[in-house]
Tab-separated table of C-alpha atoms in Angstrom:
chain	number	residue	atom	x	y	z
A	1485	MET	CA	5.892	96.084	168.329
A	1486	LYS	CA	7.421	98.191	165.479
A	1487	SER	CA	10.514	100.034	166.612
A	1488	LYS	CA	9.891	103.705	167.332
A	1489	HIS	CA	12.079	106.766	167.327
A	1490	VAL	CA	11.164	108.780	170.444
A	1491	ALA	CA	12.287	112.255	171.293
A	1492	ILE	CA	12.600	113.062	174.977
A	1493	ILE	CA	12.765	116.643	175.987
A	1494	GLY	CA	14.593	117.001	179.285
A	1495	ALA	CA	17.585	114.992	180.565
A	1496	GLY	CA	16.664	114.771	184.195
A	1497	LEU	CA	16.091	111.555	186.030
A	1498	SER	CA	12.606	110.927	184.702
A	1499	GLY	CA	13.659	111.473	181.030
A	1500	LEU	CA	16.753	109.294	181.417
A	1501	THR	CA	14.782	106.501	183.157
A	1502	CYS	CA	12.189	106.573	180.378
A	1503	ALA	CA	15.000	106.474	177.777
A	1504	GLN	CA	16.674	103.547	179.527
A	1505	LYS	CA	13.642	101.414	179.480
A	1506	LEU	CA	12.704	102.262	175.898
A	1507	THR	CA	16.210	101.553	174.507
A	1508	GLY	CA	16.251	98.302	176.433
A	1509	LYS	CA	13.149	97.266	174.528
A	1510	GLY	CA	14.755	98.055	171.141
A	1511	HIS	CA	13.472	101.575	170.487
A	1512	ARG	CA	15.643	104.495	169.484
A	1513	VAL	CA	15.616	107.541	171.778
A	1514	THR	CA	17.051	111.036	171.217
A	1515	ILE	CA	17.147	113.388	174.219
A	1516	PHE	CA	17.312	117.154	174.082
A	1517	ASP	CA	18.194	119.335	177.069
A	1518	LYS	CA	18.865	123.036	177.379
A	1519	GLY	CA	21.485	122.494	180.150
A	1520	ARG	CA	25.157	122.034	179.601
A	1521	GLY	CA	24.895	118.516	180.966
A	1522	VAL	CA	22.357	115.885	182.200
A	1523	ALA	CA	20.630	115.713	185.650
A	1524	GLY	CA	18.221	118.676	185.741
A	1525	ARG	CA	17.439	119.475	189.348
A	1526	MET	CA	20.000	116.796	190.460
A	1527	SER	CA	22.770	118.774	188.894
A	1528	VAL	CA	25.892	119.967	190.656
A	1529	ARG	CA	27.144	123.598	190.826
A	1530	ARG	CA	30.901	123.901	190.484
A	1531	THR	CA	33.166	126.986	190.565
A	1532	SER	CA	36.484	127.950	189.154
A	1533	ASP	CA	38.018	126.386	192.277
A	1534	PRO	CA	37.854	122.602	191.681
A	1535	SER	CA	37.592	121.994	195.406
A	1536	LEU	CA	34.216	123.725	195.552
A	1537	GLN	CA	31.058	121.914	194.457
A	1538	PHE	CA	27.445	122.036	195.716
A	1539	ASP	CA	24.435	119.755	195.275
A	1540	HIS	CA	22.381	122.899	194.854
A	1541	GLY	CA	19.182	121.050	193.709
A	1542	ALA	CA	17.978	117.830	195.049
A	1543	GLN	CA	19.712	117.044	198.355
A	1544	TYR	CA	19.215	113.365	198.889
A	1545	PHE	CA	16.690	110.622	198.197
A	1546	THR	CA	14.934	107.692	199.857
A	1547	ALA	CA	13.937	104.380	198.319
A	1548	ARG	CA	10.576	102.841	199.200
A	1549	HIS	CA	9.240	101.181	196.060
A	1550	PRO	CA	10.816	97.788	195.280
A	1551	ALA	CA	11.607	98.784	191.646
A	1552	PHE	CA	13.452	101.834	192.823
A	1553	GLN	CA	15.231	99.951	195.667
A	1554	GLN	CA	16.592	97.521	193.065
A	1555	GLN	CA	17.878	100.416	190.973
A	1556	VAL	CA	19.504	102.069	193.980
A	1557	GLU	CA	21.313	98.787	194.778
A	1558	LYS	CA	22.628	98.697	191.250
A	1559	TRP	CA	23.884	102.331	191.573
A	1560	ILE	CA	25.586	101.461	194.892
A	1561	GLN	CA	27.359	98.610	193.154
A	1562	GLN	CA	28.502	100.988	190.463
A	1563	ASN	CA	29.811	103.383	193.124
A	1564	VAL	CA	27.666	106.232	192.029
A	1565	VAL	CA	25.353	106.179	195.074
A	1566	ALA	CA	26.059	105.835	198.824
A	1567	ILE	CA	24.193	106.185	202.099
A	1568	TRP	CA	24.428	109.648	203.722
A	1569	GLU	CA	24.669	109.220	207.431
A	1570	GLY	CA	24.134	112.896	208.175
A	1571	PRO	CA	23.561	113.190	211.147
A	1572	PHE	CA	20.165	114.732	210.460
A	1573	VAL	CA	18.336	116.999	212.876
A	1574	SER	CA	15.471	119.416	213.230
A	1575	LEU	CA	16.744	122.950	214.044
A	1576	GLU	CA	15.117	126.103	215.414
A	1577	GLN	CA	17.197	129.084	216.548
A	1578	GLY	CA	20.060	126.956	217.737
A	1579	GLU	CA	17.798	124.372	219.419
A	1580	ILE	CA	18.313	120.785	218.029
A	1581	SER	CA	15.665	118.059	218.121
A	1582	ALA	CA	15.203	114.782	216.283
A	1583	ALA	CA	14.758	114.866	212.502
A	1584	PRO	CA	11.607	113.477	210.908
A	1585	GLY	CA	11.631	110.161	209.126
A	1586	GLN	CA	13.674	106.962	209.620
A	1587	ASP	CA	14.351	106.067	206.001
A	1588	SER	CA	17.982	105.626	204.767
A	1589	ARG	CA	18.997	108.805	202.874
A	1590	TYR	CA	21.058	108.357	199.703
A	1591	VAL	CA	23.222	110.707	197.651
A	1592	GLY	CA	25.079	110.434	194.352
A	1593	THR	CA	28.862	110.204	194.589
A	1594	PRO	CA	30.989	112.166	194.138
A	1595	GLY	CA	28.050	114.507	193.349
A	1596	MET	CA	24.292	114.242	193.184
A	1597	ASN	CA	24.393	114.092	189.374
A	1598	ALA	CA	26.532	110.892	189.341
A	1599	LEU	CA	23.609	108.521	189.065
A	1600	CYS	CA	22.142	110.557	186.144
A	1601	LYS	CA	25.539	110.466	184.392
A	1602	ALA	CA	25.631	106.680	184.850
A	1603	PHE	CA	22.136	106.394	183.359
A	1604	ALA	CA	23.127	108.667	180.424
A	1605	LYS	CA	25.924	106.490	179.188
A	1606	ASP	CA	25.290	105.138	175.679
A	1607	LEU	CA	22.178	107.302	175.211
A	1608	GLU	CA	21.886	109.761	172.339
A	1609	ILE	CA	21.746	113.157	174.168
A	1610	HIS	CA	22.017	116.699	172.727
A	1611	CYS	CA	22.810	119.266	175.489
A	1612	SER	CA	22.639	123.056	175.193
A	1613	GLN	CA	19.622	122.497	172.960
A	1614	ARG	CA	16.406	124.166	173.913
A	1615	VAL	CA	13.413	122.795	172.005
A	1616	SER	CA	11.382	125.818	170.902
A	1617	GLN	CA	8.864	124.194	168.676
A	1618	MET	CA	7.195	120.811	167.880
A	1619	ILE	CA	5.891	120.514	164.316
A	1620	LYS	CA	3.353	117.803	163.304
A	1621	SER	CA	4.523	116.103	160.099
A	1622	GLY	CA	1.821	113.637	159.062
A	1623	SER	CA	1.616	111.076	161.864
A	1624	SER	CA	5.070	112.038	163.046
A	1625	TRP	CA	6.816	114.995	164.661
A	1626	LYS	CA	9.593	117.394	163.820
A	1627	ILE	CA	11.520	119.424	166.360
A	1628	VAL	CA	13.097	122.824	166.176
A	1629	THR	CA	15.912	123.652	168.665
A	1630	ASP	CA	17.737	126.723	169.729
A	1631	GLU	CA	21.492	126.043	170.026
A	1632	LEU	CA	22.344	127.943	173.141
A	1633	THR	CA	26.065	128.157	172.582
A	1634	SER	CA	25.672	129.671	169.083
A	1635	ASN	CA	22.102	131.032	169.088
A	1636	GLN	CA	21.477	129.038	165.992
A	1637	ILE	CA	17.945	127.876	165.313
A	1638	THR	CA	17.797	124.447	163.701
A	1639	GLU	CA	14.984	122.185	162.502
A	1640	GLN	CA	16.207	118.760	163.345
A	1641	PRO	CA	16.461	116.582	160.187
A	1642	GLU	CA	14.924	113.460	161.723
A	1643	VAL	CA	11.230	112.842	162.430
A	1644	PHE	CA	9.979	111.226	165.605
A	1645	ASP	CA	7.136	108.794	166.203
A	1646	HIS	CA	6.507	109.928	169.824
A	1647	ILE	CA	7.535	112.833	171.996
A	1648	VAL	CA	8.056	112.658	175.813
A	1649	LEU	CA	7.997	116.008	177.701
A	1650	THR	CA	9.807	115.911	181.069
A	1651	ILE	CA	10.139	119.632	181.472
A	1652	PRO	CA	8.066	121.654	184.051
A	1653	PRO	CA	4.382	121.825	183.183
A	1654	ALA	CA	4.411	125.573	182.633
A	1655	GLN	CA	7.072	125.120	179.980
A	1656	ALA	CA	5.391	122.053	178.431
A	1657	ILE	CA	2.213	124.113	177.841
A	1658	ASN	CA	4.177	126.292	175.370
A	1659	LEU	CA	5.096	123.301	173.280
A	1660	LEU	CA	1.908	121.277	173.263
A	1661	PRO	CA	-0.291	121.545	170.167
A	1662	GLU	CA	-3.521	123.501	170.726
A	1663	ASN	CA	-5.704	120.415	170.490
A	1664	SER	CA	-3.723	118.406	173.022
A	1665	SER	CA	-5.619	116.869	175.971
A	1666	LEU	CA	-2.530	117.516	178.098
A	1667	HIS	CA	-3.126	121.288	178.405
A	1668	ASN	CA	-5.567	120.964	181.327
A	1669	THR	CA	-3.290	118.511	183.074
A	1670	CYS	CA	-0.388	120.870	182.915
A	1671	LYS	CA	-2.465	123.886	184.018
A	1672	THR	CA	-3.484	122.042	187.217
A	1673	ALA	CA	0.112	121.388	188.216
A	1674	ILE	CA	1.886	124.098	190.297
A	1675	MET	CA	5.602	124.114	190.817
A	1676	ASP	CA	7.004	126.254	193.589
A	1677	PRO	CA	10.390	128.060	193.349
A	1678	CYS	CA	13.313	127.515	195.635
A	1679	ARG	CA	16.042	130.118	196.493
A	1680	CYS	CA	19.361	128.379	197.135
A	1681	VAL	CA	22.531	129.736	198.679
A	1682	MET	CA	25.979	128.121	198.316
A	1683	LEU	CA	28.595	129.028	200.889
A	1684	ALA	CA	32.164	128.032	201.695
A	1685	PHE	CA	34.124	128.839	204.781
A	1686	GLU	CA	37.834	128.471	205.654
A	1687	SER	CA	37.064	127.346	209.223
A	1688	SER	CA	34.448	124.923	210.441
A	1689	LEU	CA	31.071	126.183	211.772
A	1690	ASN	CA	31.511	123.469	214.520
A	1691	VAL	CA	27.994	122.029	214.485
A	1692	ASP	CA	27.030	118.518	215.565
A	1693	PHE	CA	25.030	117.605	212.473
A	1694	GLY	CA	25.410	117.135	208.743
A	1695	ALA	CA	22.054	118.585	207.665
A	1696	ALA	CA	18.944	120.126	209.289
A	1697	PHE	CA	15.338	120.654	208.605
A	1698	VAL	CA	14.955	124.236	209.729
A	1699	GLN	CA	11.761	125.292	211.575
A	1700	ASN	CA	10.077	128.781	211.685
A	1701	SER	CA	12.563	130.352	209.354
A	1702	PRO	CA	12.937	131.671	205.817
A	1703	LEU	CA	15.090	128.503	205.375
A	1704	ARG	CA	13.687	125.045	205.302
A	1705	TRP	CA	16.960	123.119	204.853
A	1706	ILE	CA	20.634	123.482	205.425
A	1707	ALA	CA	23.380	120.925	204.626
A	1708	CYS	CA	27.112	120.591	205.069
A	1709	GLU	CA	28.300	119.206	201.744
A	1710	ASN	CA	31.499	117.836	203.521
A	1711	SER	CA	29.262	115.472	205.509
A	1712	LYS	CA	28.251	113.591	202.295
A	1713	PRO	CA	30.226	110.619	201.233
A	1714	GLY	CA	32.712	111.176	198.415
A	1715	ARG	CA	33.109	114.897	198.885
A	1716	ASN	CA	36.574	116.378	199.294
A	1717	SER	CA	37.108	120.119	199.826
A	1718	GLN	CA	39.640	122.186	201.696
A	1719	TYR	CA	36.732	124.429	202.766
A	1720	GLU	CA	33.529	123.691	204.625
A	1721	CYS	CA	30.763	124.005	202.103
A	1722	TRP	CA	27.122	124.589	202.921
A	1723	THR	CA	23.911	124.533	200.827
A	1724	LEU	CA	20.842	126.427	202.044
A	1725	HIS	CA	17.338	126.083	200.673
A	1726	ALA	CA	14.664	128.622	201.372
A	1727	SER	CA	11.138	127.580	202.093
A	1728	PRO	CA	8.648	127.674	199.177
A	1729	GLU	CA	6.756	130.512	200.871
A	1730	TRP	CA	9.876	132.663	201.188
A	1731	SER	CA	11.101	131.742	197.715
A	1732	ARG	CA	7.723	132.827	196.175
A	1733	GLN	CA	7.991	136.136	197.975
A	1734	TYR	CA	11.498	136.851	196.806
A	1735	VAL	CA	11.470	134.913	193.475
A	1736	ASP	CA	12.133	138.007	191.364
A	1737	ASP	CA	14.741	139.607	193.627
A	1738	THR	CA	18.408	139.825	192.803
A	1739	HIS	CA	21.272	137.864	194.343
A	1740	GLU	CA	22.304	141.063	196.204
A	1741	ILE	CA	18.907	141.262	197.878
A	1742	ALA	CA	18.307	137.613	198.674
A	1743	LEU	CA	21.808	136.544	199.823
A	1744	PRO	CA	22.086	138.739	202.957
A	1745	LEU	CA	18.620	137.901	204.060
A	1746	LEU	CA	19.326	134.136	203.891
A	1747	LEU	CA	22.706	134.583	205.492
A	1748	ASP	CA	20.947	136.225	208.431
A	1749	ALA	CA	18.497	133.392	208.556
A	1750	PHE	CA	21.310	130.881	208.553
A	1751	ALA	CA	22.977	132.558	211.466
A	1752	THR	CA	19.636	132.705	213.335
A	1753	ALA	CA	18.880	129.096	212.728
A	1754	LEU	CA	22.399	128.105	214.052
A	1755	GLY	CA	22.078	130.365	216.985
A	1756	LYS	CA	25.562	131.809	216.333
A	1757	SER	CA	27.296	134.408	214.259
A	1758	LEU	CA	28.936	133.339	210.979
A	1759	PRO	CA	32.528	133.901	209.792
A	1760	VAL	CA	32.955	135.694	206.514
A	1761	PRO	CA	32.560	133.143	203.655
A	1762	VAL	CA	35.217	132.767	201.087
A	1763	HIS	CA	32.584	131.882	198.528
A	1764	ALA	CA	28.944	132.921	198.480
A	1765	ASN	CA	26.596	132.461	195.563
A	1766	SER	CA	22.865	131.872	195.031
A	1767	HIS	CA	20.583	130.306	192.494
A	1768	CYS	CA	16.765	130.424	192.002
A	1769	TRP	CA	15.102	127.210	190.899
A	1770	LEU	CA	12.043	128.662	189.266
A	1771	TYR	CA	10.247	125.274	189.029
A	1772	ALA	CA	11.587	123.308	191.993
A	1773	ILE	CA	8.936	121.696	194.073
A	1774	PRO	CA	5.530	120.297	192.962
A	1775	ARG	CA	2.954	121.806	195.297
A	1776	ASN	CA	0.266	119.342	194.267
A	1777	PRO	CA	1.847	116.194	192.795
A	1778	LEU	CA	-0.788	114.355	190.708
A	1779	SER	CA	0.010	110.779	191.763
A	1780	GLU	CA	-0.772	109.405	188.314
A	1781	GLY	CA	2.751	108.330	187.213
A	1782	SER	CA	2.490	109.895	183.794
A	1783	PHE	CA	-0.071	111.221	181.316
A	1784	GLN	CA	-0.518	110.561	177.601
A	1785	ASP	CA	-2.149	112.186	174.636
A	1786	ALA	CA	-2.506	109.058	172.464
A	1787	GLU	CA	-3.946	110.972	169.497
A	1788	ASN	CA	-0.962	113.251	169.198
A	1789	GLN	CA	1.548	110.618	170.482
A	1790	ILE	CA	2.807	112.796	173.345
A	1791	THR	CA	3.564	111.638	176.805
A	1792	ILE	CA	4.440	113.883	179.808
A	1793	CYS	CA	6.271	112.684	182.978
A	1794	GLY	CA	8.272	114.024	185.921
A	1795	ASP	CA	8.044	114.150	189.698
A	1796	TRP	CA	4.988	116.436	189.515
A	1797	CYS	CA	3.138	113.599	187.781
A	1798	HIS	CA	3.860	111.069	190.553
A	1799	GLU	CA	5.241	112.450	193.883
A	1800	ALA	CA	7.637	115.267	194.885
A	1801	ARG	CA	10.710	113.099	195.396
A	1802	VAL	CA	13.653	111.732	193.394
A	1803	GLU	CA	11.963	108.349	193.530
A	1804	GLY	CA	8.792	110.000	192.083
A	1805	ALA	CA	10.786	111.169	189.100
A	1806	TYR	CA	12.175	107.612	188.561
A	1807	MET	CA	8.781	106.018	188.841
A	1808	SER	CA	7.227	108.502	186.468
A	1809	GLY	CA	9.899	107.786	183.875
A	1810	LEU	CA	9.072	104.113	184.114
A	1811	SER	CA	5.360	104.916	183.791
A	1812	ALA	CA	5.836	107.033	180.710
A	1813	ALA	CA	7.864	104.230	179.035
A	1814	ASP	CA	5.175	101.672	179.889
A	1815	LYS	CA	2.513	103.852	178.332
A	1816	ILE	CA	4.577	104.069	175.097
A	1817	LEU	CA	5.332	100.356	175.110
């Protein structure tokens, strides 16, 4: 097969996985991402205090497919992934019960983005570059990017034989050519938002678990970052995720509105009052959780030489993003 030059838009796990497989088969890959670094929804939020860091996106992952299990073992050997023992519980207004699921839960170490950083080594990646336009040039493609640090718009000098879109479907629609068969696919996919709160306390909250699936609450998940392997902080750090329903209702509200509501929900879930946090911040993931993952792996517009992938194409898990990246590479190969 003639060597291709493939552009991948998005440096999350699915894009990096696709790039790893394509480069391993002798193809050249150039990745563009609007973020300051790789990892997408597996990124880590840091503050001016180096002891504070939060896995504010993906919280953990499981490994069920043999291909992903093999990759997880490699990451463990590279010391960028470890099992998170929790303990994990189900929680409702201070009442604790058993957590769902028996699968081992893994995290990146020392942060969730570690495995993506390991995958990104030796790849050609341009961060802080938002792709604003894809221009057909004969049978190839040219790409226009917005340099987010300088606000400079640049038409990239190189041409690409194929483009892989790993960005949320609502954003992919804006880049696809009008005649692409992928428009309908993207329109059927719905990504729910997720409001996230990051807290740090000087004193321990004294709970008997590391993370909890929260029931009948604006929150659906709470996790003590200190309970994860490889984390070191002088404070007790917590990450809270609101439910998709609550997040949709408050998606447009400010930090000042959302934060106190979710702090109250946190106290109610624990069944105790909270000390004043030394750090409190929030984030809204606008495209966080696939509501209706399409279970196809990936989709391709062969006529235009465009492939799309991501967890929404396969299943709403980290493993789904990985398997979708493999699927996209297989379609191109």
